[in-house]
Coordinates of C-alpha atoms in Angstrom, one line a residue:
M24 CA 78.8 105.3 -29.4
L25 CA 76.1 103.5 -26.9
A26 CA 73.4 101.7 -28.3
K27 CA 70.6 99.3 -26.6
A28 CA 68.7 96.1 -27.5
Y29 CA 66.1 94.2 -25.7
S30 CA 65.9 90.2 -24.5
F31 CA 64.3 87.9 -22.2
G32 CA 65.9 85.3 -20.1
L33 CA 64.9 82.5 -18.3
N34 CA 64.5 81.6 -14.6
G35 CA 63.0 78.1 -14.3
L36 CA 59.8 78.5 -16.3
D37 CA 59.6 82.5 -15.8
A38 CA 60.9 84.9 -18.4
Y39 CA 62.3 88.0 -17.2
P40 CA 63.5 91.3 -19.1
V41 CA 67.4 91.6 -20.0
T42 CA 68.8 94.8 -21.6
I43 CA 71.7 94.6 -23.5
E44 CA 73.8 97.8 -23.6
V45 CA 76.9 98.1 -26.0
D46 CA 79.4 100.7 -25.9
L47 CA 82.0 101.1 -28.6
A48 CA 85.0 103.1 -27.5
R49 CA 88.6 103.9 -28.8
G50 CA 91.4 101.5 -27.5
L51 CA 92.9 98.3 -28.5
P52 CA 90.4 95.8 -30.0
A53 CA 88.7 93.5 -27.5
M54 CA 85.0 92.7 -26.5
T55 CA 84.2 92.2 -23.0
I56 CA 80.7 90.9 -21.6
V57 CA 79.9 91.7 -18.2
G58 CA 76.5 91.3 -15.9
L59 CA 77.1 87.7 -14.9
P60 CA 77.1 85.5 -18.1
D61 CA 77.4 82.1 -18.3
N62 CA 80.1 80.4 -20.4
A63 CA 77.7 80.0 -23.3
I64 CA 77.3 83.7 -23.3
T65 CA 81.0 84.5 -22.9
K66 CA 82.1 82.4 -25.9
S67 CA 79.5 84.1 -28.0
R68 CA 82.1 86.7 -28.7
E69 CA 83.6 84.4 -31.5
R70 CA 80.0 83.5 -32.9
V71 CA 78.9 87.3 -33.0
R72 CA 82.4 88.4 -34.4
S73 CA 82.2 85.7 -37.4
A74 CA 78.4 86.2 -37.8
I75 CA 78.8 89.9 -38.5
K76 CA 81.9 89.4 -40.7
N77 CA 80.3 86.5 -42.8
S78 CA 76.8 88.4 -43.0
G79 CA 79.0 91.3 -45.2
F80 CA 79.4 93.8 -42.3
D81 CA 82.4 95.4 -41.0
F82 CA 83.3 94.5 -37.4
P83 CA 84.0 97.6 -35.6
C84 CA 87.7 98.1 -34.4
G85 CA 88.1 99.3 -30.8
R86 CA 87.1 98.2 -27.5
I87 CA 83.4 97.0 -27.1
T88 CA 81.9 96.7 -23.7
I89 CA 78.7 94.8 -23.3
N90 CA 76.5 94.6 -20.2
L91 CA 73.8 92.3 -19.6
A92 CA 71.2 94.2 -17.0
P93 CA 69.9 93.3 -14.6
A94 CA 73.8 92.7 -13.3
D95 CA 73.0 90.7 -10.4
T96 CA 71.1 87.8 -12.4
K97 CA 72.7 85.2 -13.8
K98 CA 72.3 84.6 -17.7
E99 CA 72.2 81.5 -19.3
G100 CA 72.4 80.3 -22.8
P101 CA 73.2 81.3 -26.2
S102 CA 69.7 83.0 -26.9
F103 CA 71.5 86.7 -26.5
D104 CA 73.6 86.3 -29.6
L105 CA 71.3 87.9 -32.1
A106 CA 70.7 90.8 -29.4
I107 CA 74.3 91.4 -28.9
A108 CA 75.3 91.4 -32.5
L109 CA 72.3 93.5 -33.4
G110 CA 73.5 96.0 -30.5
I111 CA 77.1 96.1 -32.2
L112 CA 75.8 96.8 -35.4
A113 CA 73.6 99.8 -33.9
A114 CA 76.3 101.1 -31.8
N115 CA 78.6 101.2 -35.0
E116 CA 75.4 103.1 -37.0
K117 CA 74.9 100.3 -39.5
I118 CA 71.2 99.9 -38.2
P119 CA 68.8 102.5 -36.5
S120 CA 69.0 102.3 -33.0
H121 CA 65.6 103.4 -32.3
T122 CA 63.9 100.9 -34.5
L123 CA 66.1 98.1 -32.8
T124 CA 64.7 99.1 -29.3
R125 CA 61.1 98.4 -30.6
Y126 CA 61.6 94.7 -30.5
I127 CA 62.6 91.5 -28.2
L128 CA 65.4 89.9 -29.8
L129 CA 65.9 86.1 -29.1
G130 CA 68.2 83.7 -31.5
E131 CA 71.7 81.7 -31.3
L132 CA 73.9 82.9 -34.2
S133 CA 75.9 80.2 -36.5
L134 CA 79.4 81.4 -37.9
D135 CA 77.6 82.2 -41.2
G136 CA 75.0 84.6 -39.7
Q137 CA 72.2 81.6 -39.5
I138 CA 69.6 82.2 -36.9
K139 CA 69.4 78.8 -34.9
S140 CA 66.6 77.9 -32.5
V141 CA 66.5 78.5 -28.8
S142 CA 64.8 76.7 -26.3
G143 CA 62.1 78.7 -23.8
S144 CA 60.6 81.1 -26.8
L145 CA 57.2 80.3 -25.7
P146 CA 57.1 81.7 -22.2
I147 CA 59.3 84.7 -23.4
A148 CA 56.8 85.3 -25.9
L149 CA 54.0 85.4 -23.2
A150 CA 55.9 87.5 -21.0
T151 CA 56.2 90.2 -23.4
Q152 CA 52.4 90.3 -24.2
H153 CA 52.2 92.8 -21.6
E154 CA 55.3 95.0 -22.3
E155 CA 55.3 97.8 -24.7
F156 CA 56.8 96.3 -27.8
S157 CA 56.2 96.1 -31.4
G158 CA 56.8 92.6 -31.6
V159 CA 59.6 89.5 -31.1
I160 CA 62.3 88.9 -33.3
V161 CA 62.7 85.0 -33.3
P162 CA 64.6 82.4 -35.3
F163 CA 62.1 80.9 -37.7
S164 CA 62.1 77.4 -36.5
N165 CA 60.7 79.0 -33.1
A166 CA 57.9 80.7 -35.4
H167 CA 55.0 78.5 -34.8
E168 CA 55.8 77.8 -31.0
S169 CA 56.3 81.7 -30.4
A170 CA 53.2 82.5 -32.3
L171 CA 50.9 80.6 -29.7
A172 CA 51.4 83.8 -27.8
D173 CA 48.6 85.5 -29.7
Q174 CA 48.7 88.8 -27.9
I175 CA 52.3 90.0 -29.4
A176 CA 53.6 90.0 -33.1
I177 CA 56.1 87.4 -33.8
F178 CA 58.6 87.9 -36.7
P179 CA 60.8 85.0 -37.7
F180 CA 63.7 85.2 -39.8
R181 CA 66.5 82.9 -40.9
T182 CA 69.5 85.0 -41.2
L183 CA 71.3 88.1 -39.6
N184 CA 70.9 90.0 -43.3
E185 CA 67.4 89.6 -43.1
I186 CA 66.8 91.1 -39.7
V187 CA 69.2 94.2 -40.6
H188 CA 66.8 94.9 -43.7
F189 CA 63.9 94.5 -41.7
L190 CA 65.0 96.8 -39.2
Q191 CA 65.8 99.5 -42.2
M192 CA 62.1 99.0 -43.5
P193 CA 60.0 97.4 -40.7
E194 CA 56.7 98.3 -42.5
E195 CA 57.4 95.9 -45.3
R196 CA 56.9 92.8 -43.1
I197 CA 53.7 91.7 -41.6
P198 CA 53.7 89.4 -38.4
F199 CA 53.6 85.7 -38.9
K200 CA 50.4 83.9 -38.6
P201 CA 50.3 80.1 -38.2
S202 CA 47.9 78.0 -40.4
G203 CA 45.4 75.9 -38.9
T204 CA 43.9 76.2 -35.3
T205 CA 45.1 75.4 -31.6
A206 CA 41.6 74.5 -30.6
A207 CA 41.3 71.5 -28.5
M208 CA 41.0 68.2 -30.6
A209 CA 40.1 64.8 -30.1
L210 CA 43.1 62.3 -30.2
P211 CA 43.5 59.5 -32.1
Q212 CA 43.6 56.4 -29.4
T213 CA 46.0 53.3 -30.6
I214 CA 45.4 51.6 -27.2
D215 CA 42.5 50.9 -25.1
L216 CA 41.7 49.8 -21.7
Q217 CA 39.3 47.4 -23.0
D218 CA 42.6 45.6 -24.3
V219 CA 43.5 44.4 -20.5
K220 CA 41.8 41.0 -19.9
G221 CA 40.5 40.4 -16.6
Q222 CA 41.5 42.9 -13.6
S223 CA 38.1 44.3 -13.5
H224 CA 39.1 45.3 -9.8
A225 CA 42.3 47.1 -11.0
K226 CA 40.1 48.8 -13.8
R227 CA 37.6 50.2 -11.4
G228 CA 40.5 51.6 -9.0
L229 CA 42.1 53.4 -12.1
E230 CA 38.6 54.8 -13.0
I231 CA 38.5 56.3 -9.3
A232 CA 42.1 57.6 -9.8
A233 CA 41.2 59.4 -13.1
A234 CA 38.1 61.1 -11.9
G235 CA 39.7 62.3 -8.7
S236 CA 43.3 62.9 -9.6
H237 CA 44.4 60.1 -6.8
N238 CA 47.7 58.6 -7.0
A239 CA 47.6 54.9 -7.4
L240 CA 49.7 51.8 -6.7
L241 CA 49.6 48.8 -8.8
I242 CA 50.4 45.5 -6.6
G243 CA 50.5 41.9 -8.4
P244 CA 53.1 39.4 -9.6
P245 CA 54.9 39.4 -12.9
G246 CA 52.6 39.1 -15.8
S247 CA 49.4 40.2 -14.3
G248 CA 49.1 43.5 -16.3
K249 CA 50.5 46.1 -14.2
T250 CA 52.3 48.0 -17.2
M251 CA 49.7 47.4 -19.7
L252 CA 47.2 49.0 -17.3
A253 CA 49.3 51.9 -16.7
R254 CA 50.1 52.9 -20.2
R255 CA 46.5 52.8 -20.6
F256 CA 45.6 54.8 -17.8
P257 CA 46.0 58.4 -20.0
T258 CA 43.2 57.2 -22.3
I259 CA 40.6 57.6 -19.4
L260 CA 41.6 60.8 -18.3
P261 CA 40.0 64.1 -18.9
P262 CA 41.0 66.3 -21.8
L263 CA 43.2 69.2 -21.0
T264 CA 41.8 72.6 -20.6
R265 CA 43.4 75.4 -22.5
E266 CA 45.2 76.9 -19.6
E267 CA 46.6 73.5 -19.0
A268 CA 47.6 72.8 -22.5
L269 CA 49.7 76.2 -22.5
E270 CA 51.4 75.2 -19.3
V271 CA 52.6 71.7 -20.7
T272 CA 53.4 73.4 -23.8
K273 CA 55.7 75.8 -21.8
I274 CA 57.7 73.2 -20.0
I275 CA 58.3 71.2 -23.3
S276 CA 59.8 74.6 -24.4
V277 CA 61.8 75.2 -21.4
A278 CA 63.0 71.8 -21.3
G279 CA 64.1 71.6 -24.9
T280 CA 62.8 68.2 -25.5
A281 CA 60.8 69.0 -28.3
R282 CA 60.0 72.1 -30.4
P283 CA 56.2 72.5 -30.1
T284 CA 54.4 73.8 -33.1
S285 CA 50.9 73.8 -31.6
L286 CA 49.5 73.6 -28.3
I287 CA 50.0 70.1 -27.0
W288 CA 46.9 68.8 -25.9
E289 CA 47.9 65.3 -24.7
R290 CA 48.3 64.6 -21.3
P291 CA 51.9 63.9 -20.6
F292 CA 53.1 60.3 -19.6
R293 CA 56.5 59.9 -18.1
S294 CA 58.1 56.5 -17.3
P295 CA 61.6 57.0 -15.8
H296 CA 63.7 54.0 -15.7
H297 CA 64.1 52.5 -11.9
T298 CA 67.9 53.5 -12.0
S299 CA 67.0 57.3 -12.3
S300 CA 68.7 59.6 -9.8
H301 CA 66.7 61.7 -8.0
I302 CA 67.9 64.9 -9.4
S303 CA 66.6 63.6 -12.8
I304 CA 63.3 62.8 -11.2
V305 CA 62.6 66.1 -9.3
G306 CA 64.9 68.5 -11.1
G307 CA 67.9 70.1 -10.3
G308 CA 71.6 70.3 -11.4
T309 CA 74.2 73.1 -11.5
D310 CA 71.9 75.1 -13.7
P311 CA 68.4 73.7 -12.6
R312 CA 66.4 72.0 -15.0
P313 CA 62.9 70.6 -14.6
G314 CA 62.8 66.8 -13.8
E315 CA 60.6 64.0 -14.6
I316 CA 58.0 65.3 -12.3
T317 CA 57.3 68.8 -13.9
L318 CA 57.4 67.1 -17.3
A319 CA 54.4 65.2 -16.0
H320 CA 52.8 68.3 -15.1
H321 CA 49.0 67.9 -15.7
G322 CA 49.9 64.3 -16.6
V323 CA 51.0 60.8 -15.2
L324 CA 54.6 60.0 -13.9
F325 CA 54.6 56.0 -13.9
L326 CA 57.3 54.4 -11.8
D327 CA 57.4 50.8 -12.8
E328 CA 59.4 48.7 -10.3
F329 CA 58.4 51.2 -7.7
P330 CA 60.6 49.7 -4.7
E331 CA 63.5 49.5 -7.2
F332 CA 64.2 53.4 -7.3
S333 CA 66.4 54.7 -4.9
R334 CA 65.6 55.8 -1.5
N335 CA 66.5 59.5 -2.2
A336 CA 64.1 59.3 -5.4
L337 CA 61.1 58.2 -3.8
E338 CA 61.2 60.3 -0.6
S339 CA 61.9 63.4 -2.9
L340 CA 58.3 62.9 -4.3
R341 CA 56.8 63.4 -0.9
Q342 CA 56.8 67.5 -1.0
P343 CA 55.7 67.6 -4.7
M344 CA 52.8 65.0 -4.2
E345 CA 51.2 67.3 -1.4
D346 CA 52.2 71.0 -2.7
G347 CA 51.9 70.5 -6.5
F348 CA 55.4 72.0 -7.2
V349 CA 58.9 71.4 -6.2
T350 CA 61.4 74.0 -5.0
V351 CA 65.2 73.7 -6.3
A352 CA 67.5 75.5 -4.0
R353 CA 70.9 76.4 -5.0
A354 CA 73.8 78.9 -3.7
A355 CA 73.1 81.4 -6.6
K356 CA 69.1 81.2 -6.8
T357 CA 66.2 79.4 -6.0
L358 CA 63.5 77.8 -8.7
R359 CA 60.1 76.9 -8.3
F360 CA 59.0 74.4 -11.0
P361 CA 55.4 73.1 -11.1
A362 CA 54.6 69.5 -10.2
K363 CA 50.9 68.6 -10.2
F364 CA 51.1 65.1 -11.5
T365 CA 49.3 61.7 -10.7
L366 CA 51.5 59.3 -9.4
L367 CA 51.2 55.6 -10.7
G368 CA 53.6 53.0 -9.3
A369 CA 53.7 49.4 -10.0
M370 CA 55.4 46.7 -7.8
N371 CA 55.5 42.9 -7.1
P372 CA 54.0 41.7 -3.6
C373 CA 57.3 40.3 -2.9
P374 CA 60.9 39.9 -4.2
C375 CA 60.2 36.8 -6.2
G376 CA 56.8 38.3 -7.3
N377 CA 54.7 35.0 -6.4
L378 CA 53.2 36.2 -3.3
S379 CA 49.9 36.2 -4.5
N380 CA 50.3 33.9 -7.4
H381 CA 48.0 30.9 -7.3
Q382 CA 49.8 29.1 -9.9
K383 CA 53.7 29.2 -8.4
P384 CA 54.8 29.2 -5.0
C385 CA 56.3 32.1 -3.3
R386 CA 60.1 31.3 -2.4
C387 CA 60.3 34.5 0.0
S388 CA 60.8 34.4 3.8
G389 CA 58.4 36.5 5.8
H390 CA 61.6 38.6 6.6
A391 CA 62.0 39.1 2.9
V392 CA 58.9 40.1 2.1
R393 CA 58.9 42.8 5.1
K394 CA 62.1 44.2 3.7
Y395 CA 60.8 44.4 0.2
L396 CA 57.4 46.2 1.3
N397 CA 59.5 48.5 3.7
K398 CA 61.4 50.0 0.7
V399 CA 58.6 52.2 0.2
S400 CA 58.2 54.1 3.4
G401 CA 55.2 54.8 5.4
P402 CA 54.9 58.5 4.9
L403 CA 55.2 58.1 0.9
L404 CA 52.7 55.1 1.2
D405 CA 50.4 57.6 3.0
R406 CA 50.2 59.8 -0.1
I407 CA 49.1 57.1 -2.5
D408 CA 45.3 57.0 -2.2
L409 CA 44.6 53.5 -3.8
H410 CA 46.5 50.4 -3.3
L411 CA 45.1 48.1 -6.0
E412 CA 45.8 44.1 -5.9
M413 CA 46.0 42.4 -9.3
P414 CA 46.2 38.8 -9.2
A415 CA 47.9 36.4 -11.5
L416 CA 45.2 35.7 -14.5
R417 CA 44.0 32.4 -14.7
T418 CA 44.2 30.2 -17.9
S419 CA 40.4 30.6 -18.7
E420 CA 40.9 34.6 -18.3
L421 CA 43.8 34.5 -20.7
M422 CA 41.7 32.3 -23.4
T423 CA 38.9 34.6 -23.2
T424 CA 38.2 37.7 -25.5
P425 CA 38.9 40.9 -23.9
S426 CA 35.7 42.5 -22.4
G427 CA 34.5 45.2 -20.2
D428 CA 33.9 49.2 -20.9
T429 CA 36.3 50.9 -23.6
S430 CA 38.5 53.3 -22.6
E431 CA 36.1 56.1 -24.2
E432 CA 32.9 54.8 -22.0
I433 CA 35.1 55.5 -18.8
R434 CA 36.3 58.7 -19.8
K435 CA 32.8 60.1 -20.6
R436 CA 32.1 58.9 -16.5
V437 CA 35.5 60.4 -15.5
I438 CA 34.3 63.7 -17.3
L439 CA 30.9 64.0 -15.6
A440 CA 32.6 63.0 -12.3
R441 CA 35.2 65.8 -12.8
D442 CA 32.4 68.5 -13.9
R443 CA 30.5 67.5 -10.5
Q444 CA 33.9 68.4 -8.6
L445 CA 34.4 71.9 -10.6
K446 CA 31.0 73.1 -9.6
R447 CA 31.5 72.0 -5.8
L448 CA 35.2 73.2 -5.6
A449 CA 35.0 76.2 -7.9
N450 CA 35.2 78.7 -5.3
D451 CA 38.0 76.9 -3.3
G452 CA 40.6 77.1 -6.4
V453 CA 40.6 73.2 -6.4
F454 CA 39.8 71.3 -9.2
A455 CA 39.8 67.6 -8.2
N456 CA 39.0 65.9 -5.1
A457 CA 42.7 64.5 -4.5
H458 CA 43.6 68.4 -4.0
M459 CA 41.2 69.1 -1.2
S460 CA 42.7 70.6 1.9
H461 CA 41.8 69.2 5.3
R462 CA 39.2 72.4 5.7
Q463 CA 37.8 71.6 2.5
I464 CA 37.2 68.1 3.4
K465 CA 35.4 68.8 6.5
I466 CA 33.1 70.8 4.2
H467 CA 32.6 68.4 1.2
C468 CA 33.3 65.0 2.6
A469 CA 30.6 65.1 5.6
I470 CA 29.3 61.5 6.7
D471 CA 26.7 60.4 8.7
K472 CA 27.1 58.3 12.1
E473 CA 27.1 54.6 10.5
C474 CA 29.8 55.9 8.0
Q475 CA 31.6 57.6 11.1
R476 CA 31.7 54.3 12.9
L477 CA 33.0 52.2 10.1
L478 CA 35.8 54.9 9.3
R479 CA 36.6 54.7 13.4
D480 CA 36.8 51.2 13.2
A481 CA 39.0 51.0 9.8
V482 CA 41.7 53.7 11.2
E483 CA 42.1 51.8 14.6
G484 CA 42.0 48.5 13.2
L485 CA 44.7 49.2 10.2
G486 CA 46.3 51.9 12.6
L487 CA 46.0 54.3 9.9
S488 CA 47.6 58.1 10.1
A489 CA 45.3 61.3 9.9
R490 CA 46.7 61.8 6.4
A491 CA 45.3 58.2 5.4
H492 CA 42.2 58.9 6.9
D493 CA 41.9 62.0 4.8
K494 CA 42.6 60.2 1.6
I495 CA 39.8 57.8 2.4
L496 CA 37.6 60.4 2.6
K497 CA 38.6 61.9 -0.8
V498 CA 38.4 58.6 -2.6
A499 CA 35.0 58.0 -1.0
R500 CA 33.8 61.5 -2.4
T501 CA 35.2 60.5 -5.8
I502 CA 33.2 57.2 -5.9
S503 CA 29.9 59.0 -4.9
D504 CA 30.6 61.6 -7.7
L505 CA 31.1 58.7 -10.0
E506 CA 27.8 57.3 -8.6
E507 CA 26.2 60.7 -8.9
S508 CA 25.4 60.7 -5.6
E509 CA 25.4 64.2 -3.5
T510 CA 26.4 62.5 -0.2
I511 CA 28.8 59.7 0.7
R512 CA 26.9 56.6 1.5
L513 CA 28.4 53.8 3.4
E514 CA 29.0 51.5 0.2
H515 CA 31.1 54.3 -1.1
L516 CA 33.3 54.4 2.0
A517 CA 33.7 50.8 2.3
E518 CA 34.9 50.6 -1.1
A519 CA 37.3 53.3 -0.2
I520 CA 38.7 51.6 2.7
S521 CA 39.3 48.4 0.6
Y522 CA 41.6 50.1 -1.6
R523 CA 44.2 50.4 1.6
T524 CA 45.7 47.1 0.7
L525 CA 49.6 47.9 1.9
D526 CA 48.0 49.0 5.5
K527 CA 46.4 45.8 5.7
M528 CA 49.6 44.1 4.7
N529 CA 51.9 46.1 7.3
G530 CA 48.8 46.2 10.1

């Protein structure tokens, strides 16, 4: 007898439908799975057989052929266990086939018939909202995550027996409804930008970076507060919208780094070690997985000891920083992962770290300093909007009580500046100044003749590229937004030029 069941697979962050066809025929006992299954699916034969027997059902004798369609797409992971098991039971006439085909099935099986959690249930549940199904059957541990897709009924279960009973009398069970709300909420802050002593110039730069979603590089000797500032940067970022929160939660669901029970409203902050490979940074592998830049989507990617990262890792950031996504190509398939992040780097001004330290002499030769700075290539440096110098703190600064604006006060200014950008750029599909194209810069970053002369002198004097020229205009536009100015004034442009520190070092 032939039976069908339906499930979904994942291609990167996108879900696609999979039809599980089960055919029982006379012959020697055997189970064959076709349709480009990976090792996890191929080995599901023993899990499925044991789960069916230990749940009290007879495992059919004869030849069992299981086809996962579409046959030309590779299927990965153990999430098809449940659909295969129920397809076998339907083909053996233990459950009604017409009821089984009304539901999407997700779940890994234990040998005793328990349903184990799977990765990616949220994007799959979201994809089924536009399909003609009565609901999605998921492991109980995936219930809250799947229920974030509120346009489809979610039915969570703990065992195979429970699902069989449900399919025989589906009207007896109501869909799962999570308690509480998924509305945006104020997140408690345990750290504050005000904790950092001194460094008013760097704090101002980070406020500009947050307001316009600009990339920034902190340059200073050890102990000047670079890491401390960076870890407080998320506290001044604007809150996620619901659409952004849903994207962030989908990424966490697919990556399997956590099991979300509600929408994640906190902007991601990723801080990989400088020994990380370029694959772990951008994503990939034999079965491509999201990398750090995707896990930092709509958040911050902080690279401490910036020049110590491998050349491949740093250069692989260039395309995602421009496009907001990364394309991972393999022989079998090509995947595209979102990667719209704010890059925040931290580095010393020289190998010993004391080039700008007024308290300790620098021991590095001019050649050693140039070699160290050249670890960050010119094309990558061009893509960083703000180069923020952080001098060593004086003793008088260390002994004073931290002062300046709190993170909440700065965040309010950042939100107002972002609102101005949203209104101005709404028709362009752009949500922050840093993402403007060259055409949009010409429209929204017009400057008068006096500003044009200053910018021309800066470009010629520092030897700036066309991209650095555009970066200066974008930063100047953000500064004017923070100042609630409709136009870019001379002082806004001059401040934006002052943040090209490494260009001056290399000039």
